[in-house]
Amino acid sequence: MKITLKVWRQKSKDAKGEFKTYPLDHVSQDMSFLEMFDVLNNDLVRKGEDPVAFDHDCREGICGMCSMYINGRPHGPLQTTTCQLHMRTFKDGETITVEPWRAKAFPIIKDLVVDRTSFERIQQAGGYISVNTGGVPDANEIPIPKIDADKAFDAAACIGCGACVAACKNASAMLFVSAKVSQLALLPQGQPERKTRVENMVAQMDAEDFGACTNTLACEAECPKGISVTNIARMNREYFSAKASSENA
Amino acid sequence: MNWFTNFFSSTLGRKLMMALTGLFLILFLAVHLAGNLQLLKSDGGRAFNVYAHFMTHNPLIVTISVVNFAFIAIHIIWAAILTRRNRAARGPVGYAVTNNSSSLTSRNMGILGTLILVFIVIHLRSFWYETHFGNIPLVDYDGSPVKDLFTVVDVAYTQLWFVVLYVVSMAIVGFHLYHGFGSAFQTLGLNHVKYNPAIRFIGVAFSIVVPVLFALIPILMFLDITIG
Ligand code: HEM
Ligand code: FES
């Protein structure tokens, strides 16, 4: 199939970027979107041009690296990661516009690659649990209601890809942060830091200049892992009750 | 910063203020509507005038009305602060193509709110200002004189453009609430399988029924139709 790619090219963080158009005429329907970019980059290297920089790692839909804003949606038209998106989703002859994630908290490094260390700093602010040294505890030693385990597991499915931020008109990170807060707040192992965790992670989220949620639910609709906005409500509850009752005056 | 100011300057603290003031304004709308429906009574405006006199003289109601003004101000100022922050969060360059997966109302709360503000200013100038600072003739009901606000309203609604303004503005309020009602509960953290269907139903019903009833008042008064 033939397609025309309009790709955002930007040399470095502060350089001025622009769209470049690349016609491709030997794209297979079975290629993943990233493989299609590999073909493009091969052509560019052969012609002596600079290949398009894009993030990727596992290509299995589990690492969350493959950030591309395709035709106005994070990871393109399907609710999946870019590496799991195939060219058969597009029409022959289609023009496909590919942009980087756009957020003040995700500055562009080069072309389609953005710096998502703001997510890491939020995690470092509280997205962990205390683990005592000593013998390994028996599996299933701590009873956990099945429903809580399931909810925690669903929240833990978040791969930190940043599609929620990219999709949100406010570039809000609430879905990501709420998934990380929920995952640990729901489990007994997460209790020791329960209040400080949500206080510190929200403070870090604000410090990174992410926007505030207006409940448009675009994040949930675009999340490749189906993280639910019920997590956002849970984080709000956790935050309000932590602020009201923690000793952190 | 102490914990208190720290909380209220966080994004979640600010959103909490938006939700609480928004819900209070929703409650206010319901009460305001109940009072105004008396305009439609075929008693020459007596019930409405007596009610309006009570609302402007009862110390408790007067206090609540001051709180109401303060909440409107907070709702608007906090909306402006949050909206500015949200715009800036996109970064220096926006998207060339967007294909939204969210609802139109949810994306335009700021615009809808600004239009409501324009309406509120005109509305207050027309009726609130007149009530307090205008020259309104008195009517005598069983020996107690009260301001004849009914006639002020009745005269105002003989102008077609004024009726149209009210009808359009109520539609805008309806759209603001269509998203806002449920959104406020989500912001408060009240999202629960048992109660979500009720919140959704009441939100949709409220955002349709209340604006429609509000809009009916100028329409029926323009057409000189009274009820009961
Ligand atoms: C009749 C008057 C009004 C009522 C009943 C009302 C009600 C509400 C409610 C319930 C919300 C949802 C809060 C939340 O999501 O947590 C909301 C949000 C909002 N309102 Fe209003 N509002 C009114 C007037 C205004 C005005 C005059 C403005 C602006 C000038 C405004 C701007 C906004 C904005 C920008 C939001 C979105 C904020 C957010 O979701 O975080 N509103 N409103
Ligand atoms: S490359 Fe790992 S999720 Fe796409």
Coordinates of C-alpha atoms and ligand atoms in Angstrom, one line a residue:
Chain A
M1 CA 0.0 0.0 0.0
K2 CA 1.0 3.6 -0.5
I3 CA 0.8 6.2 2.2
T4 CA 2.0 9.8 2.8
L5 CA 3.6 10.5 6.2
K6 CA 3.7 14.0 7.7
V7 CA 6.2 13.7 10.5
W8 CA 7.3 16.3 13.1
R9 CA 11.0 16.9 12.8
Q10 CA 12.9 18.8 15.4
K11 CA 16.7 18.7 15.8
S12 CA 16.8 19.3 19.6
K13 CA 14.9 20.5 22.6
D14 CA 15.0 24.2 21.8
A15 CA 15.2 24.0 18.0
K16 CA 12.3 25.1 15.9
G17 CA 10.5 22.1 14.5
E18 CA 8.4 21.6 11.4
F19 CA 6.5 18.9 9.5
K20 CA 8.3 17.0 6.8
T21 CA 6.3 15.0 4.2
Y22 CA 7.5 11.5 3.2
P23 CA 5.7 9.4 0.5
L24 CA 6.1 5.7 1.1
D25 CA 5.0 3.3 -1.7
H26 CA 5.9 -0.2 -0.6
V27 CA 4.2 -0.5 2.8
S28 CA 2.8 -3.9 3.7
Q29 CA -0.5 -4.1 5.5
D30 CA 1.0 -6.6 8.0
M31 CA 3.7 -4.2 9.2
S32 CA 3.4 -2.6 12.5
F33 CA 3.4 1.2 12.6
L34 CA 7.0 1.1 14.0
E35 CA 8.1 -1.3 11.3
M36 CA 6.8 1.1 8.8
F37 CA 9.0 3.8 10.4
D38 CA 11.9 1.4 10.2
V39 CA 11.4 1.2 6.5
L40 CA 11.2 5.0 6.2
N41 CA 14.4 5.3 8.3
N42 CA 16.2 2.8 6.1
D43 CA 15.3 4.9 3.1
L44 CA 16.4 8.1 4.8
V45 CA 19.8 6.6 5.9
R46 CA 20.4 5.3 2.4
K47 CA 19.8 8.8 1.0
G48 CA 22.2 10.2 3.6
E49 CA 19.4 12.0 5.6
D50 CA 18.9 12.0 9.3
P51 CA 16.5 9.2 10.3
V52 CA 13.4 10.1 12.4
A53 CA 14.1 9.6 16.1
F54 CA 11.3 7.7 17.8
D55 CA 11.1 5.9 21.2
H56 CA 10.5 2.1 21.3
D57 CA 11.7 -0.8 23.3
C58 CA 9.7 -4.0 23.8
R59 CA 7.5 -3.8 20.7
E60 CA 5.2 -6.1 22.6
G61 CA 2.9 -3.5 24.1
I62 CA 4.2 -3.7 27.6
C63 CA 7.0 -1.1 28.0
G64 CA 5.0 2.1 27.1
M65 CA 7.9 3.7 25.2
C66 CA 6.4 4.0 21.7
S67 CA 4.9 7.5 22.0
M68 CA 3.4 8.8 18.8
Y69 CA 0.5 11.0 18.3
I70 CA -1.0 9.7 15.1
N71 CA -3.8 11.4 13.2
G72 CA -4.8 13.4 16.3
R73 CA -4.8 10.5 18.8
P74 CA -2.2 9.0 21.0
H75 CA -1.1 5.7 19.5
G76 CA -3.4 6.2 16.6
P77 CA -7.0 5.1 15.9
L78 CA -7.0 2.0 18.0
Q79 CA -6.9 1.8 21.8
T80 CA -3.5 0.2 21.8
T81 CA 0.2 1.0 21.8
T82 CA 1.9 2.2 18.6
C83 CA 4.0 -1.0 18.3
Q84 CA 0.7 -3.0 18.3
L85 CA -0.9 -0.8 15.6
H86 CA -0.8 -2.3 12.2
M87 CA -0.8 -0.6 8.8
R88 CA -4.0 -2.5 7.8
T89 CA -5.8 0.0 10.1
F90 CA -5.1 2.7 7.5
K91 CA -6.5 3.2 4.0
D92 CA -4.3 2.9 0.9
G93 CA -3.3 6.4 -0.2
E94 CA -4.0 7.9 3.3
T95 CA -2.0 10.8 4.6
I96 CA -0.9 10.1 8.2
T97 CA 0.2 12.9 10.5
V98 CA 2.6 11.9 13.3
E99 CA 3.4 14.3 16.1
P100 CA 5.2 13.9 19.4
W101 CA 3.4 14.0 22.8
R102 CA 2.7 17.6 23.5
A103 CA 3.0 18.7 27.1
K104 CA 5.1 21.2 29.0
A105 CA 6.1 18.4 31.3
F106 CA 7.3 16.2 28.4
P107 CA 9.8 18.4 26.6
I108 CA 10.9 17.2 23.1
I109 CA 14.4 15.7 23.0
K110 CA 14.4 15.1 19.2
D111 CA 11.7 14.5 16.5
L112 CA 9.1 12.2 18.1
V113 CA 11.1 11.5 21.3
V114 CA 10.0 13.2 24.4
D115 CA 11.5 13.4 27.9
R116 CA 9.1 11.6 30.3
T117 CA 11.3 11.7 33.4
S118 CA 8.6 13.9 35.0
F119 CA 6.7 10.6 35.4
E120 CA 9.7 9.0 37.1
R121 CA 10.0 11.9 39.5
I122 CA 6.4 11.5 40.5
Q123 CA 7.0 7.8 41.1
Q124 CA 10.1 8.6 43.1
A125 CA 8.0 11.0 45.2
G126 CA 5.9 8.1 46.6
G127 CA 5.2 5.3 44.2
Y128 CA 6.9 2.6 46.3
I129 CA 6.4 0.5 49.4
S130 CA 8.6 -0.3 52.4
V131 CA 10.0 -3.8 52.3
N132 CA 11.6 -5.2 55.4
T133 CA 14.8 -7.2 55.1
G134 CA 14.7 -10.8 56.2
G135 CA 13.2 -14.1 55.0
V136 CA 10.9 -14.1 52.0
P137 CA 7.3 -14.2 53.2
D138 CA 5.1 -17.1 52.1
A139 CA 3.0 -16.3 49.0
N140 CA -0.6 -15.5 49.9
E141 CA 0.3 -15.1 53.6
I142 CA -1.6 -11.8 53.8
P143 CA -5.3 -12.2 53.0
I144 CA -6.4 -9.8 50.3
P145 CA -10.1 -9.6 49.2
K146 CA -10.3 -10.8 45.6
I147 CA -12.1 -7.6 44.5
D148 CA -9.3 -5.4 45.9
A149 CA -6.6 -7.6 44.4
D150 CA -8.4 -7.3 41.0
K151 CA -8.7 -3.5 41.2
A152 CA -5.1 -3.2 42.3
F153 CA -4.0 -5.4 39.4
D154 CA -6.1 -3.4 36.9
A155 CA -4.4 -0.2 38.1
A156 CA -1.0 -1.9 38.0
A157 CA -1.5 -2.5 34.3
C158 CA -0.5 1.1 33.7
I159 CA 2.7 1.2 31.6
G160 CA 3.4 4.9 32.1
C161 CA 3.3 5.6 28.4
G162 CA 1.9 9.1 28.8
A163 CA -1.0 8.6 26.4
C164 CA -3.4 10.1 29.1
V165 CA -1.3 13.3 29.2
A166 CA -1.1 13.4 25.4
A167 CA -4.9 12.9 25.0
C168 CA -6.0 15.3 27.7
K169 CA -6.8 18.8 26.6
N170 CA -5.3 20.0 29.8
A171 CA -2.2 17.7 29.6
S172 CA -3.2 16.3 33.0
A173 CA -1.4 13.4 34.4
M174 CA -4.2 12.4 36.8
L175 CA -4.9 9.0 35.2
F176 CA -1.3 8.0 35.5
V177 CA -0.8 9.3 39.0
S178 CA -4.1 7.9 40.2
A179 CA -3.3 4.4 38.8
K180 CA 0.0 4.4 40.7
V181 CA -1.6 5.7 43.9
S182 CA -4.5 3.2 43.7
Q183 CA -2.4 0.2 43.0
L184 CA -0.7 0.6 46.4
A185 CA -3.5 2.1 48.4
L186 CA -5.7 -0.9 47.7
L187 CA -3.2 -3.4 49.0
P188 CA -2.1 -4.1 52.6
Q189 CA 1.6 -3.7 51.6
G190 CA 0.8 -0.1 50.6
Q191 CA -0.6 1.0 53.9
P192 CA 2.5 2.3 55.8
E193 CA 3.1 5.2 53.3
R194 CA -0.6 5.5 52.2
K195 CA -1.0 9.2 53.2
T196 CA 2.4 10.5 52.5
R197 CA 2.4 8.7 49.1
V198 CA -0.6 10.5 47.8
E199 CA 0.4 13.9 49.3
N200 CA 3.9 13.7 47.8
M201 CA 2.9 12.3 44.4
V202 CA 0.2 15.0 43.9
A203 CA 2.7 17.7 45.0
Q204 CA 5.2 16.4 42.5
M205 CA 2.6 16.2 39.7
D206 CA 1.8 19.8 40.3
A207 CA 5.4 20.8 40.5
E208 CA 6.0 19.2 37.1
D209 CA 3.4 21.6 35.6
F210 CA 0.8 19.0 34.5
G211 CA -2.7 20.4 34.0
A212 CA -5.7 19.9 36.2
C213 CA -8.3 17.2 35.4
T214 CA -11.7 18.5 34.1
N215 CA -13.1 15.0 33.8
T216 CA -13.4 15.0 30.0
L217 CA -12.5 11.2 30.2
A218 CA -10.3 11.4 27.1
C219 CA -7.6 9.7 29.1
E220 CA -9.7 6.6 29.8
A221 CA -10.8 6.4 26.1
E222 CA -7.2 6.5 24.9
C223 CA -5.4 4.4 27.5
P224 CA -3.9 1.3 25.8
K225 CA -4.3 -0.6 29.1
G226 CA -7.9 0.4 29.8
I227 CA -7.1 2.2 33.1
S228 CA -10.4 3.5 34.5
V229 CA -11.2 7.0 35.8
T230 CA -12.5 5.4 38.9
N231 CA -8.9 5.5 39.9
I232 CA -9.0 9.3 39.6
A233 CA -11.9 9.5 42.0
R234 CA -10.1 7.2 44.4
M235 CA -7.0 9.4 44.3
N236 CA -9.1 12.4 45.0
R237 CA -10.6 10.6 48.0
E238 CA -7.2 9.5 49.2
Y239 CA -5.8 13.0 48.8
F240 CA -8.6 14.8 50.6
S241 CA -8.6 12.4 53.5
A242 CA -4.8 12.4 53.7
K243 CA -4.7 16.2 53.7
A244 CA -7.3 16.3 56.4
S245 CA -5.8 13.6 58.7
S246 CA -2.1 13.2 58.1
E247 CA 0.4 14.5 60.7
N248 CA 2.2 16.4 57.9
A249 CA 1.1 19.8 59.1
Chain B
M1 CA 3.2 27.4 53.4
N2 CA 1.2 25.6 56.0
W3 CA -0.8 22.5 55.1
F4 CA -4.0 24.5 54.7
T5 CA -2.9 27.0 52.1
N6 CA -0.8 24.3 50.6
F7 CA -3.9 22.1 50.1
F8 CA -6.0 24.9 48.7
S9 CA -3.3 25.9 46.2
S10 CA -2.8 22.4 44.9
T11 CA -4.7 21.4 41.7
L12 CA -6.8 19.0 43.6
G13 CA -7.6 21.6 46.3
R14 CA -8.6 24.1 43.6
K15 CA -10.8 21.5 41.9
L16 CA -12.5 20.7 45.2
M17 CA -13.4 24.4 45.4
M18 CA -14.8 24.3 41.9
A19 CA -16.9 21.2 42.7
L20 CA -18.2 22.5 46.0
T21 CA -19.1 25.9 44.7
G22 CA -20.6 24.4 41.5
L23 CA -22.8 22.0 43.6
F24 CA -23.9 24.9 45.8
L25 CA -24.9 26.9 42.7
I26 CA -26.9 23.9 41.5
L27 CA -28.8 23.9 44.8
F28 CA -29.3 27.7 44.4
L29 CA -30.7 27.2 40.9
A30 CA -33.3 24.7 42.2
V31 CA -34.5 27.2 44.9
H32 CA -34.4 30.1 42.5
L33 CA -36.5 28.2 40.0
A34 CA -39.1 27.2 42.7
G35 CA -39.5 30.9 43.6
N36 CA -39.6 32.2 40.1
L37 CA -42.3 29.8 39.0
Q38 CA -44.7 31.9 41.0
L39 CA -44.4 34.5 38.3
L40 CA -46.7 32.3 36.2
K41 CA -49.5 32.4 38.8
S42 CA -52.6 34.3 37.6
D43 CA -52.8 36.5 40.8
G44 CA -51.5 39.7 39.3
G45 CA -48.0 39.0 40.8
R46 CA -49.0 38.9 44.4
A47 CA -47.4 35.6 45.4
F48 CA -44.2 36.5 43.6
N49 CA -44.0 40.0 45.2
V50 CA -44.6 38.7 48.7
Y51 CA -42.0 36.0 48.1
A52 CA -39.5 38.5 46.7
H53 CA -40.1 40.8 49.8
F54 CA -39.4 37.8 52.1
M55 CA -36.2 36.9 50.2
T56 CA -34.8 40.4 50.4
H57 CA -35.7 40.9 54.1
N58 CA -35.2 37.6 55.9
P59 CA -31.8 37.9 57.6
L60 CA -31.0 34.2 57.0
I61 CA -31.8 34.4 53.3
V62 CA -29.9 37.7 53.0
T63 CA -26.8 36.0 54.5
I64 CA -27.1 33.0 52.2
S65 CA -27.3 35.4 49.2
V66 CA -24.0 37.0 50.2
V67 CA -22.5 33.5 50.4
N68 CA -24.0 32.8 47.0
F69 CA -22.3 35.8 45.5
A70 CA -19.0 34.8 47.1
F71 CA -19.3 31.3 45.7
I72 CA -20.0 32.6 42.2
A73 CA -16.9 34.7 42.5
I74 CA -14.8 31.8 43.7
H75 CA -16.2 29.5 41.0
I76 CA -15.3 32.1 38.3
I77 CA -11.8 33.1 39.7
W78 CA -10.8 29.4 40.3
A79 CA -12.1 28.5 36.9
A80 CA -9.8 31.2 35.4
I81 CA -6.8 30.1 37.4
L82 CA -7.3 26.4 36.5
T83 CA -8.0 27.1 32.8
R84 CA -4.9 29.2 32.5
R85 CA -2.8 26.5 34.1
N86 CA -4.4 23.9 31.8
R87 CA -3.7 25.9 28.7
A88 CA 0.0 26.3 29.7
A89 CA 0.3 22.6 30.4
R90 CA 0.1 21.8 26.7
G91 CA 3.5 23.4 26.2
P92 CA 4.7 25.9 23.6
V93 CA 3.5 24.0 20.6
G94 CA 0.1 22.5 20.2
Y95 CA -1.1 19.6 18.1
A96 CA -1.6 20.1 14.3
V97 CA -4.4 17.5 14.2
T98 CA -6.7 16.5 17.1
N99 CA -9.3 13.8 16.9
N100 CA -11.1 14.2 20.2
S101 CA -12.5 11.2 22.1
S102 CA -14.2 13.4 24.7
S103 CA -17.6 15.2 24.7
L104 CA -18.0 18.7 23.3
T105 CA -19.5 20.0 26.5
S106 CA -16.7 18.6 28.7
R107 CA -14.1 20.4 26.5
N108 CA -15.8 23.7 26.6
M109 CA -16.7 24.4 30.2
G110 CA -14.7 27.6 30.2
I111 CA -16.5 29.0 27.2
L112 CA -19.9 27.9 28.5
G113 CA -19.0 29.4 31.8
T114 CA -17.9 32.7 30.3
L115 CA -21.2 32.9 28.4
I116 CA -23.1 32.2 31.7
L117 CA -21.1 35.0 33.3
V118 CA -22.2 37.5 30.5
F119 CA -25.8 36.4 31.2
I120 CA -25.4 36.8 35.0
V121 CA -24.2 40.3 34.5
I122 CA -27.1 41.3 32.3
H123 CA -29.5 39.4 34.6
L124 CA -28.2 41.2 37.7
R125 CA -28.4 44.6 36.1
S126 CA -31.9 44.0 34.9
F127 CA -33.4 42.6 38.1
W128 CA -31.1 42.5 41.1
Y129 CA -29.8 46.1 40.6
E130 CA -33.4 47.4 40.0
T131 CA -34.7 45.7 43.1
H132 CA -32.1 47.2 45.3
F133 CA -31.3 50.6 43.7
G134 CA -34.1 51.2 41.2
N135 CA -37.2 53.2 41.6
I136 CA -39.9 50.5 41.9
P137 CA -43.5 51.4 42.7
L138 CA -45.0 49.8 45.8
V139 CA -48.1 47.8 45.9
D140 CA -50.2 47.4 49.0
Y141 CA -51.2 43.8 50.1
D142 CA -53.5 43.9 53.2
G143 CA -51.9 47.1 54.5
S144 CA -48.2 46.1 54.0
P145 CA -46.5 47.8 51.1
V146 CA -44.0 45.7 49.0
K147 CA -42.1 46.5 45.9
D148 CA -43.9 45.5 42.7
L149 CA -41.1 43.5 41.2
F150 CA -43.6 41.4 39.2
T151 CA -44.4 44.3 37.0
V152 CA -40.6 45.0 36.4
V153 CA -40.2 41.4 35.2
D154 CA -43.5 41.5 33.3
V155 CA -42.4 44.6 31.4
A156 CA -38.9 43.2 30.7
Y157 CA -40.4 40.1 29.1
T158 CA -42.4 42.1 26.6
Q159 CA -39.2 42.6 24.6
L160 CA -38.6 39.7 22.3
W161 CA -34.7 40.0 22.3
F162 CA -34.8 39.8 26.1
V163 CA -36.8 36.6 26.0
V164 CA -34.5 35.1 23.3
L165 CA -31.5 36.0 25.5
Y166 CA -33.0 34.1 28.4
V167 CA -33.9 31.1 26.4
V168 CA -30.4 30.8 24.8
S169 CA -28.7 31.4 28.2
M170 CA -30.7 28.6 29.8
A171 CA -29.6 26.3 27.0
I172 CA -26.0 27.2 27.9
V173 CA -26.6 26.6 31.6
G174 CA -28.0 23.2 30.6
F175 CA -24.9 22.3 28.7
H176 CA -22.6 23.5 31.5
L177 CA -24.5 21.3 34.0
Y178 CA -24.8 18.3 31.6
H179 CA -21.1 17.9 32.1
G180 CA -20.7 19.8 35.4
F181 CA -23.2 17.8 37.6
G182 CA -21.5 14.4 37.2
S183 CA -18.0 16.0 37.0
A184 CA -18.5 17.5 40.4
F185 CA -19.2 14.1 42.0
Q186 CA -16.2 12.6 40.3
T187 CA -14.0 15.5 41.6
L188 CA -15.3 14.9 45.1
G189 CA -14.2 11.2 44.7
L190 CA -17.8 10.0 44.7
N191 CA -17.6 7.4 42.1
H192 CA -19.2 4.1 43.1
V193 CA -20.9 1.3 41.2
K194 CA -24.0 1.5 43.3
Y195 CA -24.5 5.3 43.0
N196 CA -23.1 6.1 39.6
P197 CA -26.4 5.4 37.7
A198 CA -28.4 7.6 40.1
I199 CA -25.8 10.5 39.8
R200 CA -25.9 10.1 36.0
F201 CA -29.7 10.1 35.9
I202 CA -30.2 13.0 38.2
G203 CA -27.5 15.0 36.5
V204 CA -29.1 14.5 33.0
A205 CA -32.6 15.2 34.3
F206 CA -31.5 18.3 36.2
S207 CA -29.6 19.7 33.4
I208 CA -32.6 19.4 31.1
V209 CA -35.6 20.0 33.3
V210 CA -34.3 23.0 35.3
P211 CA -33.2 25.1 32.3
V212 CA -36.4 24.2 30.4
L213 CA -38.6 25.3 33.3
F214 CA -36.5 28.5 33.7
A215 CA -36.8 29.2 29.9
L216 CA -40.6 28.7 30.0
I217 CA -41.1 31.6 32.4
P218 CA -40.1 34.4 29.9
I219 CA -41.7 32.5 27.0
L220 CA -45.1 32.2 28.8
M221 CA -45.0 35.7 30.2
F222 CA -44.2 37.0 26.7
L223 CA -47.3 35.2 25.4
D224 CA -49.3 36.3 28.4
I225 CA -50.1 32.8 29.5
T226 CA -50.6 32.2 33.2
I227 CA -51.0 28.9 35.0
G228 CA -53.1 28.2 38.1
Ligands
HEM1 C1 -25.4 28.9 37.1 C2 -24.1 29.0 37.4 C3 -23.1 27.9 37.4 C4 -23.3 26.6 37.9 C5 -24.5 26.0 38.6 C6 -22.0 25.9 37.7 C7 -21.8 24.6 38.0 C8 -20.6 23.9 37.7 C9 -20.3 22.6 38.1 C10 -21.2 21.7 39.0 C11 -19.0 22.3 37.7 C12 -18.3 21.0 37.8 C13 -17.2 21.1 38.8 C14 -16.2 19.9 38.7 O1 -15.9 19.4 37.7 O2 -15.7 19.5 39.8 C15 -18.6 23.4 37.0 C16 -17.4 23.5 36.3 C17 -16.9 24.6 35.7 N1 -17.5 25.8 35.7 FE1 -19.3 26.3 36.4 N2 -21.2 26.8 37.1 C18 -21.8 28.0 36.9 C19 -21.3 29.1 36.4 C20 -20.0 29.2 35.9 C21 -19.4 30.5 35.4 C22 -20.0 31.8 35.4 C23 -18.1 30.1 35.0 C24 -17.0 31.0 34.4 C25 -17.0 32.2 34.1 C26 -17.9 28.7 35.1 C27 -16.8 28.0 34.7 C28 -16.6 26.7 35.0 C29 -15.5 25.9 34.5 C30 -14.3 26.5 33.6 C31 -15.6 24.6 34.9 C32 -14.7 23.4 34.7 C33 -13.8 23.3 35.8 C34 -13.4 21.8 36.0 O3 -14.1 20.9 35.6 O4 -12.4 21.6 36.7 N3 -19.1 28.2 35.7 N4 -19.5 24.4 37.0
FES2 S1 7.5 -0.4 22.2 FE1 7.0 -1.2 24.2 S2 4.9 -0.7 24.4 FE2 5.3 -0.2 22.3

